[in-house]
Amino acid sequence: MMSYVYDLMKTPFVLALIKIVILLVVAFTVIAYITLVERRLLGFFQSRLGPNRVGPLGLIQPIADGVKLFIKEDTVPIHSNSLLFRIAPIFTFFPSLVGFGVLTFALPWITPASKMHLFALADVDLGVLLVLSLSSLGIFGLMLGGYASGSKYPYFGGLRACSQMLSYEVPLTLSIITVVMMANSFRLSDIVTAQQTHRLYFFIPLIISFVIYLICMIAETNRTPFDLPEGESEIIGFHTEYSGMRFGFYYVGEYTNVVFLSMLAPALFLGGYDIPFVNDIALWQVYPQLISILGFCSYAIKSVLFAYFYIWVRATFPRYRYDQLLKIGWLVLLPISLVNLFIVAGIKLFLLK
Amino acid sequence: MQLLNKFLKMITFPDLLKGLKITTKYVSKKKITEKYPEEKRSYPYRYRGRIHVTIDTCISCRLCEKACPEGCLKVFPPPREIMKTDKRPAQFYFSQEHCLHCGMCVDSCPTGSIHHSHEFEITVFNTKELLFDKEKLPYDMLKKQYKWNLVENVPTKVEVKKKEEV
Ligand code: SF4
Ligand code: SF4
């Protein structure tokens, strides 16, 4: 029996299934707890304590929030396009969840039983392109949600969200393209390997792309200072008509996006699962397990830094006006990122042969 | 040079960085929020909490009853014969329901028997619990704090009960 299970474990399909389940569980836990971490940290930034009542240190708060959202009444407005209204929240939520599959979390853990890569689910060739297309798919959720609500306020909210995300998608893509050019590959693990072999994280040569990425990733996920689509208390956003768990899906989708983009950023700019100041690949040939675990930890720490940056920015800056937002997108970020792209391309073509 | 300075200012976002620096300072600063039920802070000396009465020093003069704008105090003096020797009220009612915490009664009392306490958790589930009689009245929590209070040598409630039993 045991050997049968063991054999079954070795088949790629079952292994992939197991990895999917683990990834989903971990991702959901992280997404649930980043809401808590954010609220507590925001409290700290404002000299408050944040939610600490439910359970020790408020650790059960996310579950309480989830239960609250589930038992709320779920209304569908009469004038809404009910099919689109129902599927729209899923559009924001699932694309970014799929994105997690593309990431590689550590160097391969070489087991005697199977030479499978334990820390990557689907390290596809065009990983970066897949990520970008998935993040554009996320726009549909906002747009459809606003359109299907059958009310003009969410409609305009949806339009606003859509135009914001479209205009920030462009500089984001252009800044990621420079990374791709430096690494000569669209595969995310290759990008990390390039940084490991050069012993140079890309955020040093590509500092402009890095800054643009930081700004655009905040704008992409609709968070302060670019949170015009939602505007938690002041602006009527695209999800005004939503209630209960459908609203919860939008909420979770935003945090999924936050977690995903802050996990993508280290892979692109901070060397991913590379351990700083150590020659990883040489050491990995000697102690594969140790280095892959340590690499995973360093990846986690780097992602946490980015997630912290999100919250930090949210606690610090006031919201931009809508025209300012579009101006920053089209008149500042786009030209800078275009020029940056050409400079990097030129350097790559003529200097780094 | 100025142009260069301007350019540097443009690309390094000094104002944004300054804002980020200021918020960072607040993360480790002491928090203003109190964890209320677990940690109670100390209240000012003259905090106006629920009215407490030291029945043993009360002389049943009913001045507090007349002073109270809400009429929430009711003093029943003892019968005349007893009044000669023991002036403690036969019954003393205090209704928390209407009390304004205005302090008129405290000011009017000639013996300092009635006073504010620091007790502020006065919510109950049943309004009947808000009516205090002589037995239920909170007894003399602050007697040491009120210097003009003449109760230093007055026996505590337990001792009084023991005396009555004897
Ligand atoms: S504090 Fe004011 S309202 Fe309350 S019992 Fe005294 S006099 Fe009456
Ligand atoms: S004023 Fe003071 S002494 Fe007179 S009845 Fe009221 S509590 Fe007693």
Coordinates of C-alpha atoms and ligand atoms in Angstrom, one line a residue:
Chain A
M1 CA 0.0 0.0 0.0
M2 CA 2.7 2.5 1.1
S3 CA 4.7 1.8 -2.0
Y4 CA 1.7 2.3 -4.2
V5 CA 1.1 5.6 -2.6
Y6 CA 4.7 6.4 -3.0
D7 CA 4.6 5.6 -6.7
L8 CA 1.5 7.6 -7.1
M9 CA 3.2 10.5 -5.5
K10 CA 5.9 10.4 -8.0
T11 CA 3.6 10.8 -11.0
P12 CA 3.7 14.4 -12.2
F13 CA 0.0 14.8 -12.1
V14 CA -0.5 13.9 -8.5
L15 CA 2.5 15.8 -7.4
A16 CA 1.2 18.9 -9.2
L17 CA -2.2 18.4 -7.5
I18 CA -0.5 18.2 -4.1
K19 CA 1.5 21.3 -4.9
I20 CA -1.6 23.2 -6.0
V21 CA -3.4 22.4 -2.8
I22 CA -0.5 23.4 -0.7
L23 CA 0.0 26.6 -2.7
L24 CA -3.7 27.5 -2.4
V25 CA -3.8 26.9 1.3
V26 CA -0.7 29.0 1.9
A27 CA -1.8 31.7 -0.5
F28 CA -5.2 32.0 1.2
T29 CA -3.7 32.1 4.6
V30 CA -1.3 34.8 3.6
I31 CA -4.1 36.8 1.9
A32 CA -6.3 36.5 4.9
Y33 CA -3.6 37.5 7.3
I34 CA -2.3 40.4 5.2
T35 CA -5.6 42.1 5.9
L36 CA -5.0 41.8 9.6
V37 CA -1.3 42.8 9.3
E38 CA -2.3 45.8 7.3
R39 CA -4.9 47.0 9.7
R40 CA -2.6 46.5 12.7
L41 CA 0.3 48.2 11.0
L42 CA -1.9 51.1 9.9
G43 CA -2.9 51.4 13.6
F44 CA 0.8 51.5 14.6
F45 CA 1.5 54.2 12.0
Q46 CA -1.3 56.3 13.5
S47 CA -0.4 55.6 17.2
R48 CA -3.2 53.2 17.6
L49 CA -3.2 49.5 18.4
G50 CA -5.3 48.3 15.6
P51 CA -7.7 45.3 15.9
N52 CA -6.5 43.1 18.7
R53 CA -9.7 41.9 20.3
V54 CA -10.6 38.7 18.5
G55 CA -8.3 36.1 19.7
P56 CA -4.7 36.7 20.9
L57 CA -3.3 39.7 19.1
G58 CA -6.4 39.7 17.0
L59 CA -5.3 36.6 15.2
I60 CA -8.8 35.3 14.5
Q61 CA -10.0 38.6 13.1
P62 CA -9.7 37.5 9.4
I63 CA -11.9 34.5 10.1
A64 CA -14.4 36.7 11.9
D65 CA -14.4 39.1 8.9
G66 CA -15.0 36.2 6.5
V67 CA -17.9 34.8 8.6
K68 CA -19.4 38.3 8.7
L69 CA -19.2 38.7 5.0
F70 CA -20.6 35.2 4.4
I71 CA -23.7 35.6 6.6
K72 CA -24.5 39.0 5.2
E73 CA -27.4 39.3 2.8
D74 CA -26.4 38.9 -0.8
T75 CA -28.4 41.2 -3.0
V76 CA -28.6 41.4 -6.8
P77 CA -30.1 44.7 -8.0
I78 CA -33.1 44.4 -10.2
H79 CA -31.7 46.5 -13.0
S80 CA -28.4 44.7 -13.1
N81 CA -27.3 42.3 -15.7
S82 CA -27.4 39.4 -13.4
L83 CA -25.1 36.9 -15.1
L84 CA -22.3 39.5 -15.5
F85 CA -23.0 40.8 -12.0
R86 CA -22.4 37.3 -10.6
I87 CA -19.2 36.5 -12.5
A88 CA -17.5 39.9 -12.4
P89 CA -16.0 39.5 -8.9
I90 CA -14.5 36.2 -9.9
F91 CA -12.7 38.0 -12.7
T92 CA -10.7 40.1 -10.3
F93 CA -10.0 37.3 -7.9
F94 CA -8.9 34.3 -10.0
P95 CA -6.4 35.8 -12.5
S96 CA -4.0 36.9 -9.7
L97 CA -4.5 33.6 -7.9
V98 CA -3.5 31.8 -11.1
G99 CA -0.4 34.0 -11.2
F100 CA 1.0 32.3 -8.1
G101 CA 1.4 29.2 -10.1
V102 CA 4.0 30.8 -12.3
L103 CA 6.3 31.8 -9.5
T104 CA 9.3 29.8 -8.5
F105 CA 9.9 29.9 -4.8
A106 CA 13.3 28.3 -4.3
L107 CA 16.1 26.4 -6.0
P108 CA 15.2 22.8 -6.8
W109 CA 15.2 20.5 -3.8
I110 CA 16.9 17.4 -5.1
T111 CA 15.2 14.4 -3.6
P112 CA 16.5 10.9 -4.3
A113 CA 13.0 9.7 -5.1
S114 CA 12.1 12.3 -7.7
K115 CA 14.0 15.0 -9.4
M116 CA 10.8 17.1 -9.5
H117 CA 11.1 20.8 -8.7
L118 CA 9.4 21.0 -5.3
F119 CA 9.2 24.8 -5.1
A120 CA 7.7 25.6 -8.4
L121 CA 4.3 24.7 -9.8
A122 CA 4.4 25.7 -13.5
D123 CA 7.6 27.5 -14.4
V124 CA 6.4 28.3 -17.9
D125 CA 8.6 29.7 -20.6
L126 CA 6.6 32.9 -21.0
G127 CA 5.9 33.4 -17.3
V128 CA 6.3 37.1 -17.4
L129 CA 3.9 37.5 -20.3
L130 CA 1.4 35.2 -18.6
V131 CA 1.6 37.3 -15.5
L132 CA 1.0 40.5 -17.5
S133 CA -1.9 39.1 -19.4
L134 CA -3.5 37.8 -16.2
S135 CA -3.2 41.2 -14.6
S136 CA -4.9 42.8 -17.6
L137 CA -7.6 40.2 -17.2
G138 CA -8.2 41.5 -13.7
I139 CA -9.4 44.8 -15.3
F140 CA -12.4 43.0 -16.7
G141 CA -13.7 42.3 -13.2
L142 CA -13.8 46.0 -12.3
M143 CA -15.2 47.0 -15.6
L144 CA -17.9 44.3 -15.8
G145 CA -18.8 44.8 -12.2
G146 CA -19.4 48.5 -12.8
Y147 CA -21.2 47.9 -16.0
A148 CA -23.4 45.1 -14.8
S149 CA -24.6 46.9 -11.6
G150 CA -27.2 48.7 -13.6
S151 CA -26.6 52.0 -11.9
K152 CA -24.7 55.0 -13.2
Y153 CA -22.5 55.5 -10.2
P154 CA -20.8 52.1 -10.3
Y155 CA -20.7 52.5 -14.1
F156 CA -18.6 55.6 -13.8
G157 CA -16.6 54.0 -11.1
G158 CA -15.9 51.1 -13.3
L159 CA -14.8 53.4 -16.1
R160 CA -12.5 55.2 -13.8
A161 CA -11.0 52.0 -12.5
C162 CA -10.6 50.7 -16.0
S163 CA -8.9 53.8 -17.4
Q164 CA -6.6 53.9 -14.3
M165 CA -5.5 50.3 -14.6
L166 CA -5.1 50.6 -18.4
S167 CA -2.9 53.6 -18.1
Y168 CA -0.7 52.1 -15.4
E169 CA -0.5 48.8 -17.1
V170 CA 1.7 50.3 -19.8
P171 CA 4.6 51.7 -17.7
L172 CA 4.4 48.5 -15.6
T173 CA 4.9 46.4 -18.6
L174 CA 7.6 48.6 -20.0
S175 CA 9.5 48.4 -16.8
I176 CA 9.2 44.7 -16.6
I177 CA 10.4 44.4 -20.2
T178 CA 13.7 46.0 -19.3
V179 CA 14.2 43.2 -16.8
V180 CA 13.3 40.7 -19.4
M181 CA 15.9 42.2 -21.7
M182 CA 18.6 42.1 -19.1
A183 CA 17.9 38.4 -18.3
N184 CA 17.3 37.4 -21.9
S185 CA 14.3 35.3 -20.9
F186 CA 10.6 35.5 -20.1
R187 CA 10.9 32.6 -17.7
L188 CA 10.8 33.9 -14.1
S189 CA 13.3 31.3 -12.8
D190 CA 15.7 32.3 -15.6
I191 CA 15.4 35.9 -14.5
V192 CA 16.4 34.9 -11.0
T193 CA 19.2 32.7 -12.3
A194 CA 20.6 35.6 -14.4
Q195 CA 20.7 37.7 -11.2
Q196 CA 22.5 34.9 -9.4
T197 CA 25.1 34.3 -12.0
H198 CA 25.8 38.0 -12.5
R199 CA 25.9 38.4 -8.7
L200 CA 24.0 41.6 -9.2
Y201 CA 20.4 42.3 -8.4
F202 CA 18.6 44.0 -11.2
F203 CA 17.4 46.9 -9.1
I204 CA 20.9 48.4 -9.1
P205 CA 21.3 48.8 -12.9
L206 CA 17.6 49.2 -13.5
I207 CA 16.9 51.6 -10.7
I208 CA 14.5 53.6 -12.9
S209 CA 12.5 50.6 -13.8
F210 CA 12.4 49.6 -10.2
V211 CA 11.0 52.9 -9.1
I212 CA 8.4 52.8 -11.9
Y213 CA 7.5 49.3 -10.9
L214 CA 7.0 50.3 -7.3
I215 CA 4.7 53.2 -8.3
C216 CA 2.8 51.1 -10.9
M217 CA 2.3 48.2 -8.7
I218 CA 0.5 50.4 -6.2
A219 CA -1.6 51.9 -8.9
E220 CA -2.4 48.5 -10.4
T221 CA -3.8 47.2 -7.2
N222 CA -5.9 50.3 -6.6
R223 CA -4.4 51.2 -3.3
T224 CA -3.7 54.5 -1.7
P225 CA -2.5 57.0 -3.0
F226 CA -4.1 55.7 -6.2
D227 CA -7.3 54.2 -4.7
L228 CA -9.8 56.1 -6.8
P229 CA -11.6 53.1 -8.1
E230 CA -12.6 52.1 -4.6
G231 CA -12.2 55.1 -2.4
E232 CA -13.2 53.2 0.7
S233 CA -15.3 55.9 2.3
E234 CA -15.5 58.9 0.0
I235 CA -15.8 57.9 -3.7
I236 CA -18.6 55.8 -5.1
G237 CA -16.7 53.0 -6.7
F238 CA -17.5 50.2 -9.0
H239 CA -18.6 47.8 -6.2
T240 CA -21.2 50.0 -4.7
E241 CA -24.0 47.6 -5.5
Y242 CA -22.1 44.6 -4.3
S243 CA -22.8 43.1 -0.9
G244 CA -21.9 40.1 1.1
M245 CA -19.4 37.6 -0.2
R246 CA -19.4 39.1 -3.7
F247 CA -18.0 42.3 -2.3
G248 CA -15.7 40.0 -0.3
F249 CA -14.4 38.6 -3.5
Y250 CA -13.4 42.1 -4.7
Y251 CA -11.8 42.7 -1.3
V252 CA -9.9 39.5 -1.4
G253 CA -9.0 40.0 -5.0
E254 CA -7.4 43.3 -4.2
Y255 CA -5.3 41.6 -1.5
T256 CA -4.5 38.7 -3.7
N257 CA -3.1 41.2 -6.2
V258 CA -1.1 42.9 -3.4
V259 CA 0.4 39.6 -2.3
F260 CA 1.1 38.5 -5.8
L261 CA 2.7 41.7 -7.0
S262 CA 4.8 41.9 -3.9
M263 CA 5.9 38.3 -4.6
L264 CA 6.7 39.1 -8.2
A265 CA 8.8 42.1 -7.4
P266 CA 11.6 40.3 -5.6
A267 CA 11.9 37.8 -8.4
L268 CA 12.2 40.6 -10.9
F269 CA 14.4 43.1 -9.0
L270 CA 15.7 41.7 -5.8
G271 CA 17.1 38.3 -6.9
G272 CA 14.1 36.3 -5.8
Y273 CA 15.2 33.2 -3.8
D274 CA 18.9 34.2 -4.0
I275 CA 20.5 34.6 -0.6
P276 CA 22.3 38.0 -0.4
F277 CA 26.1 38.0 -0.2
V278 CA 26.4 34.3 -0.8
N279 CA 27.3 32.4 -3.9
D280 CA 24.2 30.4 -4.0
I281 CA 24.7 28.1 -7.0
A282 CA 28.1 26.9 -5.9
L283 CA 26.8 26.2 -2.4
W284 CA 23.6 24.6 -3.7
Q285 CA 25.7 21.9 -5.5
V286 CA 27.0 20.9 -2.0
Y287 CA 24.0 21.3 0.2
P288 CA 21.0 21.4 -2.0
Q289 CA 18.3 21.0 0.6
L290 CA 19.7 23.6 3.0
I291 CA 20.2 26.2 0.3
S292 CA 16.8 25.7 -1.1
I293 CA 15.1 26.1 2.3
L294 CA 17.2 29.2 3.1
G295 CA 16.5 30.6 -0.3
F296 CA 12.8 30.1 0.3
C297 CA 13.1 32.1 3.5
S298 CA 15.0 34.9 1.9
Y299 CA 12.3 35.0 -0.8
A300 CA 9.6 35.3 1.9
I301 CA 11.5 38.1 3.7
K302 CA 11.9 40.0 0.5
S303 CA 8.2 39.7 -0.3
V304 CA 7.3 40.8 3.2
L305 CA 9.4 43.9 2.6
F306 CA 7.3 44.8 -0.5
A307 CA 4.1 44.1 1.3
Y308 CA 5.3 46.3 4.1
F309 CA 6.1 49.0 1.5
Y310 CA 2.4 48.8 0.4
I311 CA 1.2 49.4 3.8
W312 CA 3.8 52.1 4.6
V313 CA 2.8 54.0 1.5
R314 CA -0.9 53.7 2.4
A315 CA -0.3 55.1 5.8
T316 CA 1.7 58.0 4.5
F317 CA 0.3 59.6 1.4
P318 CA -3.0 61.3 0.7
R319 CA -5.0 60.3 -2.3
Y320 CA -4.3 61.9 -5.7
R321 CA -6.9 63.7 -7.7
Y322 CA -8.1 61.9 -10.7
D323 CA -6.6 64.2 -13.3
Q324 CA -3.3 64.2 -11.4
L325 CA -3.4 60.4 -11.4
L326 CA -3.8 60.3 -15.2
K327 CA -1.2 63.0 -15.7
I328 CA 1.3 61.0 -13.6
G329 CA 0.5 58.0 -15.6
W330 CA 0.6 59.3 -19.1
L331 CA 2.8 62.4 -18.9
V332 CA 5.5 61.3 -16.4
L333 CA 5.7 57.5 -16.0
L334 CA 5.1 56.6 -19.7
P335 CA 7.8 58.8 -21.2
I336 CA 10.3 58.0 -18.5
S337 CA 9.7 54.3 -18.9
L338 CA 9.9 54.5 -22.7
V339 CA 13.2 56.4 -22.6
N340 CA 14.4 54.0 -20.0
L341 CA 13.4 51.1 -22.2
F342 CA 15.4 52.5 -25.1
I343 CA 18.4 53.2 -23.0
V344 CA 18.5 49.7 -21.6
A345 CA 18.0 48.3 -25.0
G346 CA 20.8 50.4 -26.4
I347 CA 23.1 49.4 -23.5
K348 CA 22.2 45.8 -24.0
L349 CA 22.7 45.9 -27.7
F350 CA 26.0 47.8 -28.0
L351 CA 27.8 47.6 -24.6
L352 CA 26.9 44.2 -23.1
K353 CA 27.6 42.0 -26.1
Chain B
M1 CA 24.0 73.8 -11.0
Q2 CA 20.5 74.9 -10.2
L3 CA 19.1 72.8 -13.0
L4 CA 21.0 69.8 -11.8
N5 CA 19.7 70.4 -8.3
K6 CA 16.2 70.6 -9.7
F7 CA 16.6 67.5 -11.7
L8 CA 18.0 65.6 -8.6
K9 CA 15.0 66.8 -6.6
M10 CA 12.7 65.6 -9.4
I11 CA 14.0 62.1 -9.6
T12 CA 14.7 61.4 -5.9
F13 CA 11.3 62.5 -4.6
P14 CA 12.7 64.2 -1.5
D15 CA 9.3 65.2 -0.2
L16 CA 7.8 61.8 -0.6
L17 CA 10.8 60.3 1.2
K18 CA 10.4 62.8 4.0
G19 CA 6.8 61.7 4.5
L20 CA 7.8 58.1 4.6
K21 CA 10.5 58.9 7.2
I22 CA 8.0 60.6 9.4
T23 CA 5.5 57.8 9.3
T24 CA 8.3 55.3 10.1
K25 CA 9.0 57.0 13.3
Y26 CA 5.4 56.4 14.5
V27 CA 5.6 52.6 14.2
S28 CA 7.7 52.2 17.2
K29 CA 6.3 55.1 19.2
K30 CA 4.2 54.5 22.3
K31 CA 0.6 54.0 21.4
I32 CA -2.1 56.2 22.7
T33 CA -4.8 53.6 22.7
E34 CA -5.6 52.0 26.1
K35 CA -6.3 48.3 26.3
Y36 CA -9.2 49.2 28.5
P37 CA -10.6 46.2 30.3
E38 CA -7.1 44.7 30.9
E39 CA -5.2 47.9 31.7
K40 CA -7.0 50.6 33.6
R41 CA -5.4 54.0 33.8
S42 CA -5.4 56.1 36.9
Y43 CA -8.0 58.9 37.0
P44 CA -7.6 62.4 38.3
Y45 CA -8.1 63.0 42.0
R46 CA -11.3 64.9 41.5
Y47 CA -12.8 62.6 38.9
R48 CA -16.6 62.5 39.2
G49 CA -17.6 58.9 39.3
R50 CA -20.6 57.3 40.9
I51 CA -21.8 58.8 44.1
H52 CA -20.7 56.9 47.2
V53 CA -22.1 57.5 50.7
T54 CA -20.5 56.9 54.0
I55 CA -23.7 56.0 56.0
D56 CA -21.8 56.0 59.3
T57 CA -21.0 59.6 59.3
C58 CA -24.2 60.8 57.7
I59 CA -26.3 62.9 60.1
S60 CA -29.6 62.6 58.2
C61 CA -29.7 66.4 57.6
R62 CA -31.2 65.9 54.1
L63 CA -29.3 68.8 52.7
C64 CA -28.1 66.6 49.8
E65 CA -31.7 65.7 49.0
K66 CA -32.6 69.3 48.7
A67 CA -29.5 70.2 46.7
C68 CA -29.9 67.5 44.1
P69 CA -31.4 69.1 41.0
E70 CA -32.6 65.7 39.8
G71 CA -34.2 64.5 43.0
C72 CA -32.3 61.3 42.9
L73 CA -31.4 61.2 46.6
K74 CA -33.9 60.3 49.3
V75 CA -32.9 60.3 53.0
F76 CA -35.2 58.9 55.7
P77 CA -34.0 60.0 59.2
P78 CA -34.4 57.6 62.0
P79 CA -37.2 58.1 64.6
R80 CA -36.7 60.8 67.1
E81 CA -35.6 58.7 70.1
I82 CA -32.9 57.0 68.1
M83 CA -31.9 60.3 66.5
K84 CA -30.8 61.6 69.8
T85 CA -28.0 59.0 70.0
D86 CA -27.6 57.7 66.5
K87 CA -28.1 60.0 63.6
R88 CA -27.5 57.6 60.9
P89 CA -30.3 57.5 58.4
A90 CA -32.9 54.8 58.6
Q91 CA -33.0 54.5 54.9
F92 CA -31.0 56.2 52.1
Y93 CA -32.0 55.9 48.5
F94 CA -29.8 56.9 45.6
S95 CA -31.0 56.5 42.0
Q96 CA -28.2 56.3 39.6
E97 CA -30.7 56.5 36.8
H98 CA -31.1 60.3 37.0
C99 CA -27.8 61.3 38.5
L100 CA -26.0 64.0 36.5
H101 CA -22.7 63.6 38.4
C102 CA -23.1 67.4 39.0
G103 CA -21.6 67.3 42.5
M104 CA -24.3 69.5 44.1
C105 CA -24.9 67.0 46.8
V106 CA -21.2 66.6 47.5
D107 CA -20.9 70.4 48.0
S108 CA -23.8 70.6 50.3
C109 CA -23.0 67.8 52.7
P110 CA -21.8 69.2 56.0
T111 CA -20.0 66.1 57.1
G112 CA -18.5 65.0 53.7
S113 CA -20.4 61.7 53.9
I114 CA -21.5 61.8 50.3
H115 CA -18.8 62.0 47.6
H116 CA -17.8 61.1 44.2
S117 CA -15.8 57.9 43.6
H118 CA -13.6 56.9 40.7
E119 CA -16.1 54.2 39.8
F120 CA -17.2 54.7 36.2
E121 CA -18.4 51.3 35.0
I122 CA -22.0 51.9 36.0
T123 CA -23.9 50.2 33.1
V124 CA -26.3 47.5 34.1
F125 CA -28.7 45.2 32.3
N126 CA -31.7 46.1 34.4
T127 CA -32.7 49.6 35.4
K128 CA -33.9 48.3 38.8
E129 CA -30.2 47.7 39.6
L130 CA -29.7 51.5 39.3
L131 CA -31.6 52.2 42.5
F132 CA -29.4 51.9 45.5
D133 CA -30.6 51.7 49.1
K134 CA -28.7 51.8 52.3
E135 CA -27.5 48.3 52.1
K136 CA -26.5 48.4 48.4
L137 CA -24.9 51.8 48.5
P138 CA -21.2 51.6 47.6
Y139 CA -19.5 52.2 50.9
D140 CA -16.7 54.6 51.5
M141 CA -14.1 53.8 48.9
L142 CA -12.4 57.1 49.1
K143 CA -12.4 57.8 52.7
K144 CA -8.7 58.2 52.9
Q145 CA -8.5 60.6 50.0
Y146 CA -10.9 63.1 51.3
K147 CA -9.0 65.0 54.0
W148 CA -12.1 66.8 55.3
N149 CA -13.9 63.5 55.7
L150 CA -14.1 62.7 59.4
V151 CA -14.2 59.0 58.9
E152 CA -10.7 58.0 59.9
N153 CA -11.9 56.3 63.0
V154 CA -15.2 55.1 61.8
P155 CA -15.6 51.3 61.7
T156 CA -15.8 49.6 58.4
K157 CA -19.0 48.1 57.2
V158 CA -18.0 44.6 58.3
E159 CA -17.2 45.8 61.8
V160 CA -20.5 47.7 62.0
K161 CA -22.4 44.5 61.1
K162 CA -20.5 42.6 63.7
K163 CA -21.4 45.2 66.3
E164 CA -25.1 45.0 65.4
E165 CA -25.0 41.3 65.7
V166 CA -23.5 41.5 69.2
Ligands
SF4_1 S1 -24.3 64.4 41.7 FE1 -25.9 65.9 41.3 S2 -27.6 64.6 40.3 FE2 -26.2 63.2 41.3 S3 -27.0 62.8 43.3 FE3 -25.6 64.5 43.5 S4 -26.8 66.3 43.3 FE4 -28.0 64.6 42.5
SF4_2 S1 -26.0 66.0 53.2 FE1 -24.5 64.5 54.0 S2 -25.0 64.2 56.1 FE2 -26.8 65.3 55.2 S3 -28.1 63.6 54.7 FE3 -26.9 64.0 52.9 S4 -25.2 62.6 53.1 FE4 -26.1 62.7 55.1

